[in-house]
Amino acid sequence: MIGELPPFLILLVGALLIPLFRGRGQPIFALVVIAFGFLNLLSLDYGIYWQLPLFDYTLVFGRLDRLAFLFTLLFHIAAAIGFIFALHVRDGMQHVAALAYAAGAVGAVMAGDLITLFLFWEILALASVFLVWARRTEAARGAGMRYFLFNVVSGLLLLTGAIVHIHNTGSIAFENFGLDGSLGTLLIFLAFGIKCAWPFFHTWLTDAYPEATPTGTVFLTAFTTKTAVYALARAFPGTEILIPIGTVMAAFPIFYAVIENDLRRVLAYSMINQIGFMVVGVGIGTDLALNGAVSHAFNDVLFKGLLMMSMGAVLHMTGRMNGSDLGGLYKSMPITTVLCIVGAASISAFPLFSGFVSKSMVMTAAAEEGHTIVFLVLLFASAGVFHHAGIKIPYFAFFAHDSGIRTTEPPTNMLVAMGIAAVACIFIGSYPDLLYSLLPWPVDYEPYTLTHVITQTQLLFWSALAFALLMASGLYPPELRLINIDTDWLYRRLGYGTMLAFRNGFASSFQSANTGIRPWLGRIYDRIHAHHGPQGVLARTWPTGSTVLWIAVMLGGYLLLFFLAD
């Protein structure tokens, strides 16, 4: 039976069966399901599977090539690490949502047509929002609703774009579209962009991810945005507009992350920064750039997941997440501290860590293709991510001032999950050939050249020196208990205020109109009532003679009109 089942179906049915178990049995059962799905995946050959005729079309629930295999493999690994991290959780809703969420991501990656893609696109949105709501706070409820609305808009754009595209071409295939100027592909492009957290569409990520549960954020980090990166690499490789979009994505979150107090929100901005590198790679579209984009997506799930897990462990043990409230935790959480530093070194692209062997592929491709300004901005973004994720996260959480918090290490399962991710980050960074062998396009890249190692080491050294000087001089933005204004202010404050003003203005206008119209309506009612009311002219009993007379008059009038018309 191995190899005969769609990978998404194994995970989805497993999610539906989770409520049959209790307590720790739920995440353990989920791990068994993921292991079975993983073995099922490894038994498959490249090709087209599980086709379903629908009217004049054929739905494809299983298209497996090198690109789809890499992401499907990644999502199984991420799901397994996430459930190990969540073994202590006694919340069936979270476990069902997380496994269904993984099923949606796997199904979207293996979808061979737009209709199937839309189905799993919606499963992604519906399942993931429960990981935000599961925290059961007022902030989580509001953030989850905004998150869901953004994802619904993305789904509507995808559905509309698919309908237009099918009408224009007669094909439902999910393939390399490119921006051909048609409305259908443009709407599909925007749908992918929203889920990819493009600038001005990014606030659903920075709003919702920090409000999710400590374990839920780990799953959120892995699936939605990486599915969108896959979709762009599948449908829009070499689309040049993606280069400036990705460049802006890599740069602007640095400024927010540096001043942000909530450390999980810092990592949310950092995620957009890293996705920017992937989007640039897809936009450049060469084999080297595309390999860099998808390999960096693979590595990002691991090192960003590791950082999110370390901050989730801190939140679980202390109940706090603001940098201003933390510090000194290395004394009571030394293992978590070391594992967090591994994640920080990986995202900062230290040699021998995973980010070093993937991020540089995109930057090298940008330089080789003559995108000098893009290369310089990405270089700045690399230095910036070292500041806010490589240094700020471990420094303010575990060092900095001593907050006086004394706790213990998180549950063993959390440490094991973080340990697995940390080992993977070091292994891939030290032996990248295994990852390179899985990449979809031919690989001719050597990360460990003397020039690259020296250049990256210098960049990291000067960035660290700049951080130290800024901290010593007091110029580095302090951790303050403030709310930073992002573009979501436009709809959360300005838009809401505009809606209230419109509602109040409409209510006032209606009241004024009602005051003026009411007497006139009353007079009309009185006149109608006078004729049709119980005592009205038309309602009272008429004598037979009068009735016959009026009938005769009406008949005569009709005959006269008929005669004149003839």
Coordinates of C-alpha atoms in Angstrom, one line a residue, residues 280-542:
V280 CA 14.7 37.9 -5.7
G281 CA 16.1 34.5 -6.7
V282 CA 12.8 33.5 -8.4
G283 CA 12.7 36.8 -10.2
I284 CA 16.3 36.5 -11.5
G285 CA 15.2 33.1 -12.8
T286 CA 18.6 31.5 -13.6
D287 CA 19.4 28.0 -12.5
L288 CA 21.7 29.3 -9.8
A289 CA 19.2 31.9 -8.6
L290 CA 16.2 29.4 -8.5
N291 CA 18.3 26.8 -6.7
G292 CA 19.3 29.5 -4.2
A293 CA 15.7 30.5 -3.7
V294 CA 14.4 27.0 -3.0
S295 CA 17.4 25.9 -0.9
H296 CA 17.1 29.0 1.2
A297 CA 13.4 28.2 1.7
F298 CA 14.5 24.8 2.9
N299 CA 17.0 26.2 5.3
D300 CA 14.8 29.0 6.5
V301 CA 12.2 26.5 7.7
L302 CA 14.9 24.9 9.8
F303 CA 16.7 27.9 11.3
K304 CA 13.7 30.2 11.6
G305 CA 11.8 27.3 13.1
L306 CA 14.7 26.8 15.6
L307 CA 14.6 30.5 16.5
M308 CA 10.8 30.5 16.9
M309 CA 11.0 27.3 19.0
S310 CA 13.6 28.9 21.3
M311 CA 11.4 32.0 21.7
G312 CA 8.4 29.7 22.2
A313 CA 10.3 27.9 24.9
V314 CA 11.0 31.2 26.6
L315 CA 7.4 32.2 26.3
H316 CA 6.2 28.8 27.7
M317 CA 8.6 29.0 30.7
T318 CA 8.3 32.7 31.6
G319 CA 5.0 33.9 30.0
R320 CA 6.9 36.9 28.6
M321 CA 8.2 37.8 25.1
N322 CA 9.2 41.5 25.2
G323 CA 12.9 42.1 25.2
S324 CA 12.4 44.8 27.8
D325 CA 11.1 42.1 30.2
L326 CA 13.7 39.4 29.5
G327 CA 17.4 39.0 30.0
G328 CA 19.8 36.9 32.1
L329 CA 18.0 33.7 31.1
Y330 CA 21.2 32.0 30.1
K331 CA 21.7 31.3 33.8
S332 CA 18.6 29.1 34.0
M333 CA 18.1 28.0 30.4
P334 CA 21.7 27.4 29.1
I335 CA 20.7 24.6 26.6
T336 CA 18.0 26.8 25.1
T337 CA 20.5 29.6 24.9
V338 CA 23.0 27.5 22.9
L339 CA 20.4 26.2 20.6
C340 CA 19.1 29.7 20.0
I341 CA 22.6 30.9 19.1
V342 CA 22.9 28.0 16.5
G343 CA 19.7 29.4 14.9
A344 CA 21.1 32.9 15.1
A345 CA 24.3 31.8 13.4
S346 CA 22.4 30.0 10.7
I347 CA 20.2 32.9 9.8
S348 CA 23.2 35.2 9.8
A349 CA 25.0 32.9 7.3
F350 CA 28.0 32.1 9.4
P351 CA 30.4 29.6 7.7
L352 CA 29.5 26.0 8.6
F353 CA 25.9 27.0 9.2
S354 CA 23.0 26.4 6.8
G355 CA 22.3 30.0 5.8
F356 CA 25.9 30.3 4.5
V357 CA 25.4 27.7 1.7
S358 CA 22.0 29.0 0.4
K359 CA 21.7 32.8 0.8
S360 CA 25.0 33.4 -1.1
M361 CA 23.6 31.5 -4.1
V362 CA 21.0 34.3 -4.6
M363 CA 23.5 37.0 -4.0
T364 CA 26.0 35.5 -6.4
A365 CA 23.3 35.1 -9.1
A366 CA 22.4 38.8 -8.7
A367 CA 26.0 39.8 -9.1
E368 CA 26.5 37.5 -12.2
E369 CA 23.4 38.9 -13.9
G370 CA 24.5 42.5 -13.4
H371 CA 22.0 43.5 -10.7
T372 CA 24.6 45.6 -8.8
I373 CA 22.2 47.7 -6.8
V374 CA 20.2 44.6 -5.9
F375 CA 23.4 42.9 -4.8
L376 CA 24.4 45.8 -2.6
V377 CA 20.9 46.0 -1.0
L378 CA 21.0 42.2 -0.3
L379 CA 24.5 42.8 1.2
F380 CA 23.0 45.4 3.5
A381 CA 20.1 43.1 4.3
S382 CA 22.5 40.3 5.3
A383 CA 24.2 42.7 7.7
G384 CA 20.9 43.8 9.0
V385 CA 19.6 40.3 9.7
F386 CA 22.7 39.6 11.8
H387 CA 21.8 42.7 13.8
H388 CA 18.2 41.9 14.6
A389 CA 18.0 38.1 14.4
G390 CA 21.6 37.0 14.9
I391 CA 22.5 39.3 17.8
K392 CA 19.3 41.0 19.1
I393 CA 17.3 37.9 19.7
P394 CA 19.8 35.9 21.8
Y395 CA 21.2 39.0 23.4
F396 CA 18.0 40.5 24.7
A397 CA 16.4 37.2 25.6
F398 CA 19.3 35.5 27.3
F399 CA 21.9 38.2 28.1
A400 CA 21.6 42.0 28.3
H401 CA 20.3 43.1 31.7
D402 CA 19.4 40.5 34.3
S403 CA 15.7 40.5 34.5
G404 CA 15.8 38.5 37.7
I405 CA 13.7 35.7 36.1
R406 CA 14.8 32.3 37.3
T407 CA 13.1 29.3 35.7
T408 CA 14.1 25.9 34.3
E409 CA 14.7 24.5 30.9
P410 CA 11.6 23.8 28.9
P411 CA 10.1 20.2 28.6
T412 CA 12.4 17.6 27.2
N413 CA 10.4 17.3 24.0
M414 CA 11.0 21.0 23.3
L415 CA 14.7 20.6 23.7
V416 CA 14.7 17.5 21.4
A417 CA 12.9 19.3 18.7
M418 CA 15.3 22.3 18.9
G419 CA 18.2 19.9 19.0
I420 CA 17.1 18.2 15.8
A421 CA 16.7 21.5 14.0
A422 CA 20.1 22.7 15.3
V423 CA 21.9 19.5 14.1
A424 CA 20.2 19.9 10.7
C425 CA 21.4 23.5 10.5
I426 CA 25.0 22.6 11.3
F427 CA 25.0 19.5 9.1
I428 CA 23.6 21.3 6.0
G429 CA 26.1 24.1 6.6
S430 CA 29.0 21.8 6.9
Y431 CA 28.0 19.2 4.2
P432 CA 25.8 21.1 1.7
D433 CA 26.2 18.5 -1.1
L434 CA 23.3 16.5 0.3
L435 CA 20.9 19.4 0.0
Y436 CA 22.4 20.4 -3.4
S437 CA 21.7 16.9 -4.7
L438 CA 18.0 17.5 -4.1
L439 CA 17.8 20.8 -5.9
P440 CA 15.6 20.9 -9.0
W441 CA 18.1 22.5 -11.4
P442 CA 21.7 21.5 -12.2
V443 CA 24.0 22.7 -9.5
D444 CA 27.5 24.2 -10.2
Y445 CA 28.2 26.1 -7.1
E446 CA 30.9 25.9 -4.4
P447 CA 30.1 28.0 -1.3
Y448 CA 33.4 27.4 0.5
T449 CA 35.7 29.5 -1.6
L450 CA 38.3 31.6 0.1
T451 CA 36.8 34.8 -1.2
H452 CA 33.3 33.9 0.0
V453 CA 34.4 32.8 3.4
I454 CA 36.6 35.9 4.0
T455 CA 34.0 38.3 2.6
Q456 CA 31.2 36.9 4.8
T457 CA 33.4 36.8 7.9
Q458 CA 34.3 40.4 7.4
L459 CA 30.7 41.4 6.9
L460 CA 29.7 39.6 10.2
F461 CA 32.7 41.0 12.1
W462 CA 31.9 44.6 11.1
S463 CA 28.2 44.1 11.8
A464 CA 29.0 42.8 15.3
L465 CA 31.4 45.7 15.9
A466 CA 28.7 48.2 14.8
F467 CA 26.2 46.6 17.2
A468 CA 28.8 46.7 20.1
L469 CA 29.6 50.4 19.4
L470 CA 25.9 51.4 19.2
M471 CA 25.2 49.6 22.4
A472 CA 28.2 51.1 24.2
S473 CA 27.3 54.6 23.0
G474 CA 23.6 54.2 23.9
L475 CA 22.6 54.9 20.2
Y476 CA 21.1 51.5 19.7
P477 CA 17.3 51.7 19.9
P478 CA 16.3 50.6 23.4
E479 CA 13.6 47.9 24.1
L480 CA 10.6 50.0 24.9
R481 CA 7.0 49.0 25.7
L482 CA 5.6 50.6 22.6
I483 CA 3.5 49.6 19.6
N484 CA 5.2 50.3 16.3
I485 CA 3.0 51.6 13.5
D486 CA 3.1 49.6 10.3
T487 CA 1.0 49.8 7.2
D488 CA -1.8 47.9 9.0
W489 CA -2.5 51.2 10.6
L490 CA -4.3 52.2 7.4
Y491 CA -7.0 49.6 7.9
R492 CA -6.8 49.1 11.7
R493 CA -7.1 52.8 12.6
L494 CA -7.5 55.1 9.6
G495 CA -9.8 52.6 7.8
Y496 CA -11.8 51.9 10.9
G497 CA -12.1 55.6 11.7
T498 CA -13.3 56.3 8.1
M499 CA -15.9 53.6 8.4
L500 CA -17.2 55.0 11.7
A501 CA -17.3 58.5 10.2
F502 CA -19.2 57.2 7.2
R503 CA -21.6 55.3 9.4
N504 CA -22.2 58.3 11.7
G505 CA -22.7 60.5 8.7
F506 CA -25.1 58.1 7.0
A507 CA -27.1 57.8 10.3
S508 CA -27.3 61.6 10.7
S509 CA -28.4 62.0 7.0
F510 CA -31.0 59.3 7.4
Q511 CA -32.3 60.9 10.6
S512 CA -32.6 64.3 8.9
A513 CA -34.3 62.8 5.9
N514 CA -36.6 60.8 8.1
T515 CA -37.6 64.0 10.0
G516 CA -38.4 65.8 6.7
I517 CA -40.1 62.9 4.9
R518 CA -42.2 61.5 7.8
P519 CA -45.0 64.2 7.7
W520 CA -45.3 63.9 4.0
L521 CA -45.5 60.1 4.2
G522 CA -48.1 60.6 7.0
R523 CA -50.3 62.7 4.7
I524 CA -50.0 60.1 1.9
Y525 CA -51.0 57.4 4.4
D526 CA -54.0 59.3 5.5
R527 CA -55.2 59.9 2.0
I528 CA -54.8 56.2 1.1
H529 CA -56.5 55.2 4.4
A530 CA -59.4 57.5 3.6
H531 CA -60.1 55.6 0.3
H532 CA -59.1 52.1 1.3
G533 CA -59.5 51.9 5.1
P534 CA -62.4 50.1 6.8
Q535 CA -64.6 53.2 6.4
G536 CA -63.1 54.4 3.1
V537 CA -65.0 55.1 -0.1
L538 CA -63.8 52.0 -1.8
A539 CA -64.2 49.7 1.2
R540 CA -67.8 50.5 2.2
T541 CA -70.8 48.5 0.9
W542 CA -72.3 50.0 -2.3

